[in-house]
Amino acid sequence: MMPLPNPVTAKPLLVVVDDEAPVLKVIERVAGKAGYDVVTCGSGSEAMRVLMRRPADLAMVDLRMPDVNGLDLLRQIRGAVPGCEVILMTAYAAVDSAVEAIKLGAREYLTKPFDFDRLRRVLVETRVEIERRAQVVALESQVARQLEFCGMLGRSPSMQEVFSLIQRLAPHAKVVLISGQTGTGKELGARAFHQAGPRRGRPFVTINCSAVVDTLFESELFGHVRGAFTGAVDSKPGMFEAAQGGTLFLDEIGELPLSVQAKLLRALEYGEVQRVGSLQLKRVDVAVIAATNRDLRAEVAAGRFRGDLFYRLNVVEVVLPPLSERREDIPYLTAAFLRDAAQRMRKPLTGLTPAAERLLLNARWDGNVRELKNVVERACMLADGNLVSERELAGAFGPDLAQPLRSPDIAAKARIAPEKPAAPLDAIEREHILDVLRQVNGNRMAAAKVLGISRRALYRRLERHRLVDEAPPAGSLRRS
Ligand SMILES: Nc1ncnc2c1ncn2[C@@H]1O[C@H](COP(=O)(O)OP(=O)(O)OP(=O)(O)O)[C@@H](O)[C@H]1O
Ligand SMILES: [Mg+2]
C-alpha cells in the first residue's frame, strides 16, 4: 500500500489579516501556542496572494481594512480556497455584519479587544475540527487507494468492492462461495479470506474436487479407519481434520459427486465429521471456502448439484468479475507482472511500447488474469532492451491463449506450434525461434527482424539453445 502523508503531524496553517500590527502579533502568539503555523498579512490583497500559494486551513479576517471589506474578503476566500475556515474579527460589534458573516459561512465572529480565553478556545476547537476532517479525508483516500489486498491486485471499482467485501466478511464468515471464470483469482481470493480473518496462521488446506477419484472422495474429505475398504491399510485423517482451526478450500466444488455432497452438507451443518468405517463423530472447527467456475444455480436446476448444499454455501458469495469487464486493471496488473518477471529474469525492462499496451488492453482475455500473467511472462522472456513491444507479445500469445480482438496480423503471427501442449518457457522460446527460422528459410537477419531482436541477440539465443550448428529443420538454414 502506498504511504500516506500523515495529516496529524503537519500543523494546520492559519493566515491572519489585519491592518493593525499589534493585533497580528497577539494572534500569532496565541495561535502558535494553540498548534498552528501562522502567516500574518497586513492587507486583504496580500492575504489573497498568500492563500493562492498556500491554501490555509483557517483564515482570521478583520472586518474593516483600508483596502478591502472583511465580508468581501470572506466571500473571496470561500470561493478560492475550499475547505478554509474563516473567523471574522471586528472592533465594532454590529449585529447585522455578524449575521451576514455567519450566513456567508464564517465559523466565528470575534470582537476586539479579545477575550483571550474565548480566542484560545475557538482556536483549539477549530484546530481539532480541522484535524478530524483531515483524518477522514486521509482514510477515504486510503480505502480508495488500496490497490493490493493480501496479494490480490486491482484498481477497478469492481475489484475494490471485492476487497472490501472480503475484508468485512473475513472476521465472521465460516462458509463462503467464490465464483468466477477460470483465472479470475478464486484461489487467491480464498487465501485472502484466510489471511484477513482470525484463522490466519492456522492451516489452509486445498482439495481440488476435479482431481479426486469419485470413490476416494469421502475418505479424502473425512478420513478413514484401518480396513474401511480394500487398500485402507492404516487409518488416516481427512482434509477436514487436517484443516482443524483453519480453512478448507474446496476448489471446483461443482465436480463433487452427489453422494459426497450430502455428507459435506452434514459436516457444514453440525461441524462434525465421521471417518469412513468409523462410528465415531469428530468435532471440527473449520472455515469452508468453496470455489466454482460453473453456474451452480444452473447445476442445481439440472439436478447435478444439491439445492440444500448450494444454499448452505451461498450465504456469502464473492463474485470475481472477468478481466474483460475490468479493463482498467490490465495496465496495472501488466506493470506488476512485468516488474516481477523482469526481476526474476534479470532483464532491464521498464515497460511496454504504447502499441503493445493497446494490444493488451484490447485482447479478449478468456483466460483472465492467469492468461495475462502468462503472456506478460513469455513476452518478457522474448524481450530485449527496455520495452516490451508488439512483436514480443505476438510471440507470447500462445495457441492455447485467447487471440487479441484487434490486430489480426499479430494474432496470426502468434500461433506457435499449435499441436504442442503446455511446455516450459525455455522450450517454447526454442520452438518459436525454430519456427521463425523455418518461415524465413533460415535467414537469420530476417528471423531477427520477425522476432524483433537484434541479430546478435538472436545469435546469443541460438547458442543458448544449441541451434548454432544445427542442420536446418526445413529448407536451408544458412548463416547470414
Ligand atoms: N487480482 C489478482 N492480482 C494478482 N494476481 C492475480 C489476480 N488474480 C489472479 N491472479 C493470478 O492469476 C493466476 C490465476 O489465479 P487463481 O489460480 O487464483 O485463479 P482461479 O480463479 O482459481 O482459476 P481456475 O478457475 O482456473 O482455478 C495466479 O497466478 C494468480 O496469482
Ligand atoms: Mg483455481
Short mmCIF file of C-alpha atoms and ligand atoms in Angstrom, two decimals:
data_model
loop_
_atom_site.label_atom_id
_atom_site.label_comp_id
_atom_site.label_asym_id
_atom_site.label_seq_id
_atom_site.Cartn_x
_atom_site.Cartn_y
_atom_site.Cartn_z
CA MET A 1 0.00 0.00 0.00
CA MET A 2 1.19 3.48 -0.77
CA PRO A 3 2.48 5.55 2.15
CA LEU A 4 0.12 8.32 3.12
CA PRO A 5 1.12 11.76 4.32
CA ASN A 6 0.31 11.89 7.98
CA PRO A 7 -2.18 14.70 8.28
CA VAL A 8 -1.87 14.80 12.05
CA THR A 9 1.82 15.59 12.29
CA ALA A 10 1.58 18.58 9.90
CA LYS A 11 0.27 21.64 11.76
CA PRO A 12 -2.77 23.39 10.32
CA LEU A 13 -1.99 26.66 8.58
CA LEU A 14 -3.57 29.92 9.80
CA VAL A 15 -3.47 33.13 7.79
CA VAL A 16 -4.28 36.28 9.81
CA VAL A 17 -5.26 39.51 8.06
CA ASP A 18 -5.39 42.82 9.92
CA ASP A 19 -4.04 46.29 9.22
CA GLU A 20 -3.04 46.71 12.87
CA ALA A 21 0.34 45.15 13.60
CA PRO A 22 -0.28 44.65 17.37
CA VAL A 23 -3.36 42.52 16.62
CA LEU A 24 -1.29 40.35 14.27
CA LYS A 25 1.33 39.91 16.97
CA VAL A 26 -1.15 38.84 19.62
CA ILE A 27 -2.84 36.29 17.37
CA GLU A 28 0.45 34.93 16.14
CA ARG A 29 1.46 34.21 19.71
CA VAL A 30 -1.83 32.70 20.89
CA ALA A 31 -2.38 30.64 17.71
CA GLY A 32 1.21 29.40 17.76
CA LYS A 33 0.56 28.00 21.23
CA ALA A 34 -2.74 26.52 20.04
CA GLY A 35 -0.86 24.40 17.49
CA TYR A 36 -0.98 26.41 14.25
CA ASP A 37 1.59 27.50 11.73
CA VAL A 38 0.83 31.20 11.39
CA VAL A 39 1.31 33.62 8.49
CA THR A 40 0.42 37.28 9.09
CA CYS A 41 -0.73 39.74 6.41
CA GLY A 42 -1.30 43.50 6.62
CA SER A 43 -3.86 43.73 3.83
CA GLY A 44 -6.58 41.81 2.02
CA SER A 45 -4.65 41.65 -1.24
CA GLU A 46 -1.55 40.32 0.49
CA ALA A 47 -3.69 37.68 2.18
CA MET A 48 -5.16 36.52 -1.14
CA ARG A 49 -1.67 36.27 -2.63
CA VAL A 50 -0.53 34.10 0.29
CA LEU A 51 -3.67 31.96 0.17
CA MET A 52 -3.36 31.28 -3.53
CA ARG A 53 0.12 29.93 -2.92
CA ARG A 54 -0.54 28.07 0.30
CA PRO A 55 -4.16 27.13 0.84
CA ALA A 56 -4.70 27.65 4.55
CA ASP A 57 -6.91 25.64 6.89
CA LEU A 58 -8.09 28.76 8.69
CA ALA A 59 -8.14 32.49 7.95
CA MET A 60 -8.78 35.20 10.57
CA VAL A 61 -10.02 38.33 8.85
CA ASP A 62 -10.51 41.85 10.18
CA LEU A 63 -13.87 43.30 9.20
CA ARG A 64 -12.60 46.79 8.36
CA MET A 65 -9.38 47.24 6.50
CA PRO A 66 -8.27 50.12 4.25
CA ASP A 67 -8.11 48.07 1.03
CA VAL A 68 -10.99 45.68 1.42
CA ASN A 69 -14.14 44.97 3.38
CA GLY A 70 -13.77 41.85 5.53
CA LEU A 71 -17.05 40.41 4.25
CA ASP A 72 -15.86 40.68 0.64
CA LEU A 73 -12.60 39.04 1.58
CA LEU A 74 -14.58 36.28 3.32
CA ARG A 75 -16.52 35.71 0.09
CA GLN A 76 -13.32 35.60 -1.95
CA ILE A 77 -11.66 33.12 0.41
CA ARG A 78 -14.69 30.84 0.48
CA GLY A 79 -14.69 30.86 -3.31
CA ALA A 80 -10.98 30.41 -3.89
CA VAL A 81 -9.86 28.17 -1.03
CA PRO A 82 -12.41 25.41 -0.45
CA GLY A 83 -12.12 23.93 2.99
CA CYS A 84 -10.58 27.05 4.51
CA GLU A 85 -12.46 28.09 7.64
CA VAL A 86 -12.86 31.82 8.23
CA ILE A 87 -13.15 33.71 11.50
CA LEU A 88 -14.11 37.38 11.33
CA MET A 89 -12.78 39.91 13.82
CA THR A 90 -14.11 43.37 14.49
CA ALA A 91 -13.73 46.24 16.88
CA TYR A 92 -17.23 47.38 16.05
CA ALA A 93 -19.57 44.64 17.16
CA ALA A 94 -22.52 45.03 14.87
CA VAL A 95 -25.32 42.50 14.83
CA ASP A 96 -26.06 42.68 11.09
CA SER A 97 -22.47 42.18 9.96
CA ALA A 98 -22.19 39.28 12.37
CA VAL A 99 -25.32 37.67 10.94
CA GLU A 100 -24.14 38.36 7.40
CA ALA A 101 -20.74 36.81 8.18
CA ILE A 102 -22.26 33.63 9.53
CA LYS A 103 -24.60 33.42 6.53
CA LEU A 104 -21.59 33.70 4.26
CA GLY A 105 -20.06 30.74 6.00
CA ALA A 106 -17.84 32.28 8.66
CA ARG A 107 -17.16 29.95 11.52
CA GLU A 108 -16.98 32.56 14.28
CA TYR A 109 -17.30 36.24 14.89
CA LEU A 110 -14.84 37.64 17.46
CA THR A 111 -14.90 41.11 18.92
CA LYS A 112 -11.87 43.22 19.77
CA PRO A 113 -10.36 43.74 22.24
CA PHE A 114 -10.13 39.98 22.51
CA ASP A 115 -11.42 37.92 25.33
CA PHE A 116 -8.29 35.78 25.47
CA ASP A 117 -9.98 32.72 26.90
CA ARG A 118 -12.55 32.74 24.13
CA LEU A 119 -9.87 33.36 21.50
CA ARG A 120 -7.85 30.39 22.72
CA ARG A 121 -10.89 28.15 22.98
CA VAL A 122 -12.07 28.99 19.48
CA LEU A 123 -8.61 28.36 18.04
CA VAL A 124 -8.22 25.00 19.77
CA GLU A 125 -11.72 23.82 18.86
CA THR A 126 -11.17 24.80 15.25
CA ARG A 127 -7.85 23.01 15.13
CA VAL A 128 -9.39 19.80 16.49
CA GLU A 129 -12.12 20.04 13.87
CA ILE A 130 -9.58 20.61 11.06
CA GLU A 131 -7.52 17.62 12.14
CA ARG A 132 -10.56 15.38 12.41
CA ARG A 133 -11.58 16.34 8.89
CA ALA A 134 -8.08 15.72 7.55
CA GLN A 135 -8.15 12.26 9.09
CA VAL A 136 -11.46 11.42 7.45
CA VAL A 137 -10.12 12.55 4.08
CA ALA A 138 -6.95 10.51 4.57
CA LEU A 139 -8.96 7.41 5.48
CA GLU A 140 -11.22 7.80 2.50
CA SER A 141 -8.31 8.08 0.11
CA GLN A 142 -6.64 5.15 1.84
CA VAL A 143 -9.64 2.97 1.08
CA ALA A 144 -9.79 4.25 -2.47
CA ARG A 145 -6.08 3.69 -2.92
CA GLN A 146 -5.99 0.14 -1.64
CA LEU A 147 -4.64 -1.35 -4.85
CA GLU A 148 -3.46 -4.53 -3.22
CA PHE A 149 -5.23 -6.79 -0.76
CA CYS A 150 -3.49 -9.90 0.59
CA GLY A 151 -1.72 -10.47 -2.73
CA MET A 152 -4.69 -9.57 -4.92
CA LEU A 153 -4.11 -6.58 -7.15
CA GLY A 154 -6.84 -4.43 -8.59
CA ARG A 155 -7.76 -0.81 -9.06
CA SER A 156 -11.12 -1.23 -10.79
CA PRO A 157 -14.22 -0.37 -8.77
CA SER A 158 -15.39 -3.98 -9.03
CA MET A 159 -12.16 -5.32 -7.51
CA GLN A 160 -12.22 -2.60 -4.88
CA GLU A 161 -15.64 -3.92 -3.94
CA VAL A 162 -14.32 -7.46 -3.79
CA PHE A 163 -11.51 -6.35 -1.46
CA SER A 164 -13.85 -4.52 0.83
CA LEU A 165 -16.32 -7.42 0.87
CA ILE A 166 -13.59 -9.90 1.83
CA GLN A 167 -12.22 -7.52 4.41
CA ARG A 168 -15.62 -7.07 6.03
CA LEU A 169 -16.60 -10.73 5.92
CA ALA A 170 -13.31 -12.44 6.78
CA PRO A 171 -13.60 -11.90 10.54
CA HIS A 172 -17.04 -13.56 10.69
CA ALA A 173 -17.86 -15.76 7.71
CA LYS A 174 -17.43 -19.51 8.15
CA VAL A 175 -18.79 -20.62 4.80
CA VAL A 176 -18.05 -18.71 1.62
CA LEU A 177 -18.67 -19.35 -2.06
CA ILE A 178 -16.31 -17.76 -4.57
CA SER A 179 -17.37 -17.85 -8.17
CA GLY A 180 -15.76 -16.59 -11.33
CA GLN A 181 -14.37 -17.72 -14.66
CA THR A 182 -11.10 -19.56 -14.88
CA GLY A 183 -8.08 -17.47 -13.96
CA THR A 184 -10.00 -14.66 -12.26
CA GLY A 185 -8.22 -15.26 -8.95
CA LYS A 186 -10.58 -17.51 -7.00
CA GLU A 187 -7.81 -19.34 -5.22
CA LEU A 188 -6.04 -16.07 -4.49
CA GLY A 189 -9.34 -14.76 -3.10
CA ALA A 190 -9.72 -17.83 -0.87
CA ARG A 191 -6.24 -17.28 0.51
CA ALA A 192 -7.03 -13.61 1.06
CA PHE A 193 -10.06 -14.64 3.11
CA HIS A 194 -7.91 -16.89 5.21
CA GLN A 195 -5.22 -14.22 5.65
CA ALA A 196 -7.66 -11.44 6.53
CA GLY A 197 -9.56 -13.45 9.12
CA PRO A 198 -8.90 -14.88 12.58
CA ARG A 199 -7.65 -18.19 11.12
CA ARG A 200 -4.50 -16.80 9.57
CA GLY A 201 -1.52 -18.72 10.84
CA ARG A 202 -3.64 -21.87 11.05
CA PRO A 203 -3.69 -24.46 8.23
CA PHE A 204 -5.04 -23.60 4.78
CA VAL A 205 -5.87 -26.92 3.13
CA THR A 206 -6.83 -27.21 -0.53
CA ILE A 207 -8.70 -30.03 -2.16
CA ASN A 208 -9.31 -29.86 -5.87
CA CYS A 209 -12.58 -31.67 -6.40
CA SER A 210 -11.91 -32.28 -10.08
CA ALA A 211 -8.74 -34.19 -9.29
CA VAL A 212 -10.17 -36.76 -6.89
CA VAL A 213 -11.46 -40.13 -7.98
CA ASP A 214 -15.15 -40.41 -7.08
CA THR A 215 -14.70 -43.44 -4.86
CA LEU A 216 -11.97 -41.79 -2.79
CA PHE A 217 -13.75 -38.53 -2.12
CA GLU A 218 -15.29 -39.42 1.15
CA SER A 219 -12.06 -40.73 2.56
CA GLU A 220 -10.15 -37.68 1.28
CA LEU A 221 -12.53 -35.28 2.99
CA PHE A 222 -13.38 -37.15 6.15
CA GLY A 223 -10.61 -39.73 6.50
CA HIS A 224 -10.98 -43.46 7.06
CA VAL A 225 -10.16 -46.11 9.62
CA ARG A 226 -7.95 -49.10 9.02
CA GLY A 227 -9.68 -51.76 6.97
CA ALA A 228 -12.56 -49.49 5.97
CA PHE A 229 -12.06 -50.55 2.36
CA THR A 230 -9.58 -52.50 0.29
CA GLY A 231 -6.31 -50.62 0.42
CA ALA A 232 -7.08 -48.83 3.70
CA VAL A 233 -4.12 -50.37 5.47
CA ASP A 234 -3.87 -47.58 8.02
CA SER A 235 -6.33 -45.19 9.45
CA LYS A 236 -5.97 -41.71 8.07
CA PRO A 237 -7.41 -38.28 8.94
CA GLY A 238 -9.24 -36.44 6.18
CA MET A 239 -8.85 -32.88 4.92
CA PHE A 240 -11.38 -31.58 7.42
CA GLU A 241 -9.30 -32.79 10.31
CA ALA A 242 -6.11 -31.58 8.65
CA ALA A 243 -7.60 -28.10 8.41
CA GLN A 244 -8.65 -28.05 12.08
CA GLY A 245 -8.73 -24.45 13.31
CA GLY A 246 -8.02 -23.16 9.82
CA THR A 247 -9.60 -23.07 6.39
CA LEU A 248 -10.57 -25.81 3.98
CA PHE A 249 -10.61 -24.69 0.36
CA LEU A 250 -12.85 -26.85 -1.83
CA ASP A 251 -11.79 -25.92 -5.33
CA GLU A 252 -14.16 -26.72 -8.22
CA ILE A 253 -16.95 -27.72 -5.88
CA GLY A 254 -19.20 -28.26 -8.89
CA GLU A 255 -17.30 -31.52 -9.51
CA LEU A 256 -18.22 -33.01 -6.15
CA PRO A 257 -20.24 -36.24 -6.61
CA LEU A 258 -23.82 -36.04 -5.38
CA SER A 259 -23.27 -38.76 -2.77
CA VAL A 260 -20.46 -36.78 -1.15
CA GLN A 261 -22.45 -33.54 -1.31
CA ALA A 262 -24.89 -34.88 1.28
CA LYS A 263 -22.05 -35.73 3.67
CA LEU A 264 -20.44 -32.36 3.14
CA LEU A 265 -23.71 -30.66 3.98
CA ARG A 266 -23.88 -32.62 7.24
CA ALA A 267 -20.33 -31.60 8.13
CA LEU A 268 -21.14 -27.95 7.47
CA GLU A 269 -24.34 -28.04 9.46
CA TYR A 270 -23.18 -29.93 12.51
CA GLY A 271 -19.46 -29.19 12.49
CA GLU A 272 -18.85 -32.93 12.80
CA VAL A 273 -17.12 -35.44 10.58
CA GLN A 274 -17.05 -39.20 10.56
CA ARG A 275 -14.15 -41.19 9.17
CA VAL A 276 -15.14 -43.84 6.66
CA GLY A 277 -15.64 -47.09 8.55
CA SER A 278 -15.94 -45.41 11.93
CA LEU A 279 -18.99 -44.76 14.06
CA GLN A 280 -17.30 -42.00 15.97
CA LEU A 281 -18.14 -38.37 15.24
CA LYS A 282 -15.34 -35.82 15.50
CA ARG A 283 -15.93 -32.13 16.05
CA VAL A 284 -14.12 -29.88 13.60
CA ASP A 285 -13.78 -26.12 13.63
CA VAL A 286 -13.02 -25.27 10.05
CA ALA A 287 -13.98 -22.40 7.74
CA VAL A 288 -15.01 -23.72 4.35
CA ILE A 289 -14.43 -21.77 1.18
CA ALA A 290 -15.78 -23.30 -1.98
CA ALA A 291 -14.89 -22.12 -5.48
CA THR A 292 -16.57 -22.72 -8.77
CA ASN A 293 -16.32 -21.56 -12.35
CA ARG A 294 -19.66 -23.13 -13.13
CA ASP A 295 -23.05 -21.59 -12.70
CA LEU A 296 -24.11 -23.58 -9.65
CA ARG A 297 -27.70 -22.36 -9.90
CA ALA A 298 -27.90 -23.96 -13.32
CA GLU A 299 -26.27 -27.11 -11.93
CA VAL A 300 -28.93 -27.21 -9.21
CA ALA A 301 -31.65 -26.73 -11.82
CA ALA A 302 -30.17 -29.56 -13.86
CA GLY A 303 -30.12 -31.86 -10.83
CA ARG A 304 -26.34 -32.13 -10.74
CA PHE A 305 -25.87 -30.16 -7.55
CA ARG A 306 -27.89 -30.39 -4.36
CA GLY A 307 -30.02 -27.33 -3.76
CA ASP A 308 -29.68 -27.56 0.01
CA LEU A 309 -25.87 -27.63 -0.21
CA PHE A 310 -25.92 -24.74 -2.65
CA TYR A 311 -27.98 -22.62 -0.25
CA ARG A 312 -25.72 -23.55 2.65
CA LEU A 313 -22.64 -22.49 0.66
CA ASN A 314 -24.20 -19.46 -0.89
CA VAL A 315 -24.78 -17.50 2.33
CA VAL A 316 -21.85 -15.33 1.37
CA GLU A 317 -20.96 -15.18 -2.31
CA VAL A 318 -17.97 -13.39 -3.72
CA VAL A 319 -18.09 -12.99 -7.49
CA LEU A 320 -14.82 -12.31 -9.26
CA PRO A 321 -15.51 -10.35 -12.42
CA PRO A 322 -13.88 -11.42 -15.71
CA LEU A 323 -10.86 -9.34 -16.71
CA SER A 324 -12.65 -8.12 -19.83
CA GLU A 325 -15.17 -6.40 -17.58
CA ARG A 326 -12.49 -4.54 -15.65
CA ARG A 327 -10.07 -3.47 -18.30
CA GLU A 328 -8.75 -0.64 -16.16
CA ASP A 329 -6.94 -3.35 -14.18
CA ILE A 330 -4.99 -4.51 -17.25
CA PRO A 331 -2.26 -1.83 -17.29
CA TYR A 332 -1.88 -2.08 -13.54
CA LEU A 333 -1.60 -5.88 -13.49
CA THR A 334 0.68 -5.81 -16.52
CA ALA A 335 3.06 -3.42 -14.82
CA ALA A 336 3.16 -5.58 -11.69
CA PHE A 337 3.69 -8.85 -13.59
CA LEU A 338 6.32 -7.26 -15.81
CA ARG A 339 8.21 -5.90 -12.83
CA ASP A 340 8.25 -9.34 -11.20
CA ALA A 341 9.22 -11.21 -14.36
CA ALA A 342 11.95 -8.74 -15.28
CA GLN A 343 13.42 -9.03 -11.83
CA ARG A 344 13.37 -12.81 -11.92
CA MET A 345 14.88 -12.95 -15.40
CA ARG A 346 17.28 -10.11 -14.62
CA LYS A 347 16.19 -8.01 -17.56
CA PRO A 348 16.25 -4.22 -17.63
CA LEU A 349 12.62 -3.97 -18.74
CA THR A 350 10.81 -0.82 -17.73
CA GLY A 351 7.50 -1.10 -19.56
CA LEU A 352 5.70 -1.61 -22.84
CA THR A 353 5.53 0.34 -26.06
CA PRO A 354 2.22 2.19 -26.48
CA ALA A 355 1.21 -0.20 -29.27
CA ALA A 356 1.90 -3.20 -27.05
CA GLU A 357 -0.12 -1.63 -24.26
CA ARG A 358 -3.04 -1.10 -26.61
CA LEU A 359 -2.84 -4.68 -27.74
CA LEU A 360 -3.10 -5.95 -24.16
CA LEU A 361 -5.88 -3.53 -23.37
CA ASN A 362 -7.96 -4.82 -26.27
CA ALA A 363 -7.35 -8.56 -26.10
CA ARG A 364 -10.20 -10.91 -25.22
CA TRP A 365 -8.68 -12.43 -22.09
CA ASP A 366 -10.83 -15.53 -21.96
CA GLY A 367 -8.22 -16.92 -19.59
CA ASN A 368 -8.44 -13.78 -17.45
CA VAL A 369 -5.63 -12.76 -15.09
CA ARG A 370 -3.79 -16.06 -15.41
CA GLU A 371 -3.60 -15.60 -19.16
CA LEU A 372 -2.41 -12.01 -18.85
CA LYS A 373 0.27 -13.11 -16.42
CA ASN A 374 1.44 -15.87 -18.79
CA VAL A 375 1.51 -13.54 -21.79
CA VAL A 376 3.49 -10.92 -19.91
CA GLU A 377 5.97 -13.51 -18.66
CA ARG A 378 6.50 -15.01 -22.09
CA ALA A 379 6.88 -11.58 -23.67
CA CYS A 380 9.36 -10.66 -21.00
CA MET A 381 11.36 -13.74 -21.84
CA LEU A 382 11.41 -12.83 -25.53
CA ALA A 383 12.16 -9.16 -24.96
CA ASP A 384 15.45 -7.43 -25.46
CA GLY A 385 16.08 -3.85 -24.47
CA ASN A 386 13.91 -1.78 -22.17
CA LEU A 387 10.44 -2.06 -23.61
CA VAL A 388 8.21 -4.96 -24.47
CA SER A 389 6.87 -4.41 -27.99
CA GLU A 390 4.04 -5.85 -30.04
CA ARG A 391 6.41 -8.34 -31.59
CA GLU A 392 7.23 -9.97 -28.30
CA LEU A 393 3.55 -10.05 -27.48
CA ALA A 394 2.90 -11.74 -30.80
CA GLY A 395 5.32 -14.41 -29.70
CA ALA A 396 3.76 -14.54 -26.26
CA PHE A 397 0.13 -15.08 -27.22
CA GLY A 398 0.17 -18.85 -27.40
CA PRO A 399 -2.26 -21.05 -29.28
CA ASP A 400 -3.88 -22.07 -26.03
CA LEU A 401 -4.41 -18.45 -25.17
CA ALA A 402 -7.14 -16.14 -26.37
CA GLN A 403 -6.40 -14.21 -29.52
CA PRO A 404 -6.48 -10.44 -29.44
CA LEU A 405 -9.70 -8.78 -30.52
CA ARG A 406 -7.92 -6.47 -32.90
CA SER A 407 -4.66 -6.68 -34.83
CA PRO A 408 -5.44 -9.92 -36.66
CA ASP A 409 -1.94 -9.85 -38.17
CA ILE A 410 -0.44 -10.17 -34.72
CA ALA A 411 -2.88 -12.91 -33.84
CA ALA A 412 -1.87 -14.79 -36.96
CA LYS A 413 1.81 -14.48 -36.17
CA ALA A 414 1.10 -15.58 -32.65
CA ARG A 415 0.24 -19.16 -33.46
CA ILE A 416 3.13 -21.10 -32.08
CA ALA A 417 3.31 -24.83 -32.66
CA PRO A 418 -0.43 -25.35 -32.24
CA GLU A 419 -0.16 -29.08 -31.78
CA LYS A 420 2.15 -28.72 -28.78
CA PRO A 421 0.86 -28.93 -25.20
CA ALA A 422 2.00 -26.54 -22.43
CA ALA A 423 5.79 -26.54 -22.08
CA PRO A 424 8.46 -24.74 -20.07
CA LEU A 425 9.15 -21.20 -21.27
CA ASP A 426 12.60 -22.09 -22.47
CA ALA A 427 11.30 -24.86 -24.67
CA ILE A 428 8.68 -22.56 -26.10
CA GLU A 429 11.30 -19.97 -26.94
CA ARG A 430 13.42 -22.59 -28.68
CA GLU A 431 10.43 -23.87 -30.65
CA HIS A 432 9.39 -20.38 -31.60
CA ILE A 433 12.83 -19.47 -32.87
CA LEU A 434 12.94 -22.66 -34.92
CA ASP A 435 9.52 -21.90 -36.33
CA VAL A 436 10.50 -18.43 -37.38
CA LEU A 437 13.71 -19.68 -38.92
CA ARG A 438 11.69 -22.15 -40.94
CA GLN A 439 9.38 -19.41 -42.13
CA VAL A 440 12.28 -17.28 -43.36
CA ASN A 441 14.18 -20.19 -44.79
CA GLY A 442 16.91 -19.92 -42.23
CA ASN A 443 17.79 -16.31 -42.95
CA ARG A 444 18.96 -15.05 -39.57
CA MET A 445 18.72 -11.40 -40.49
CA ALA A 446 15.08 -11.89 -41.45
CA ALA A 447 14.42 -14.07 -38.40
CA ALA A 448 15.85 -11.43 -36.07
CA LYS A 449 13.59 -8.88 -37.70
CA VAL A 450 10.47 -11.01 -37.27
CA LEU A 451 11.43 -11.73 -33.65
CA GLY A 452 12.05 -8.05 -33.04
CA ILE A 453 15.53 -8.56 -31.64
CA SER A 454 19.00 -7.70 -32.85
CA ARG A 455 21.00 -10.18 -34.90
CA ARG A 456 23.43 -10.53 -32.03
CA ALA A 457 20.61 -11.18 -29.60
CA LEU A 458 19.30 -13.88 -31.88
CA TYR A 459 22.75 -15.38 -32.16
CA ARG A 460 23.08 -15.48 -28.38
CA ARG A 461 19.79 -17.32 -28.18
CA LEU A 462 20.78 -19.75 -30.90
CA GLU A 463 23.89 -20.52 -28.89
CA ARG A 464 21.94 -20.92 -25.70
CA HIS A 465 19.51 -23.30 -27.34
CA ARG A 466 22.36 -25.08 -29.12
CA LEU A 467 20.91 -24.24 -32.51
CA VAL A 468 24.02 -22.66 -33.96
CA ASP A 469 25.32 -25.61 -35.87
CA GLU A 470 22.10 -27.44 -36.14
CA ALA A 471 21.10 -28.62 -39.55
CA PRO A 472 18.22 -26.61 -40.98
CA PRO A 473 14.94 -28.13 -39.83
CA ALA A 474 13.40 -27.39 -43.20
CA GLY A 475 14.81 -25.75 -46.28
CA SER A 476 18.27 -24.29 -45.96
CA LEU A 477 19.36 -22.85 -42.65
CA ARG A 478 22.35 -20.83 -43.58
CA ARG A 479 24.44 -18.42 -41.64
CA SER A 480 23.82 -14.82 -42.52
N1 LIG B 1 -6.17 -9.86 -8.68
C1 LIG B 1 -5.03 -10.50 -8.95
N2 LIG B 1 -3.85 -9.93 -8.66
C2 LIG B 1 -2.68 -10.58 -8.91
N3 LIG B 1 -2.60 -11.80 -9.44
C3 LIG B 1 -3.74 -12.42 -9.74
C4 LIG B 1 -5.01 -11.81 -9.51
N4 LIG B 1 -5.97 -12.67 -9.90
C5 LIG B 1 -5.35 -13.75 -10.37
N5 LIG B 1 -4.01 -13.62 -10.27
C6 LIG B 1 -3.01 -14.60 -10.69
O1 LIG B 1 -3.56 -15.32 -11.77
C7 LIG B 1 -3.33 -16.71 -11.63
C8 LIG B 1 -4.65 -17.44 -11.53
O2 LIG B 1 -5.27 -17.14 -10.30
P1 LIG B 1 -6.10 -18.24 -9.49
O3 LIG B 1 -5.41 -19.54 -9.52
O4 LIG B 1 -6.44 -17.67 -8.17
O5 LIG B 1 -7.39 -18.28 -10.43
P2 LIG B 1 -8.66 -19.24 -10.36
O6 LIG B 1 -9.84 -18.35 -10.47
O7 LIG B 1 -8.55 -20.11 -9.17
O8 LIG B 1 -8.52 -20.07 -11.71
P3 LIG B 1 -9.13 -21.55 -12.07
O9 LIG B 1 -10.61 -21.40 -12.13
O10 LIG B 1 -8.54 -21.84 -13.41
O11 LIG B 1 -8.67 -22.46 -10.98
C9 LIG B 1 -2.46 -16.88 -10.42
O12 LIG B 1 -1.11 -16.86 -10.85
C10 LIG B 1 -2.74 -15.64 -9.61
O13 LIG B 1 -1.66 -15.31 -8.82
MG MG B 2 -8.26 -22.16 -9.09
#
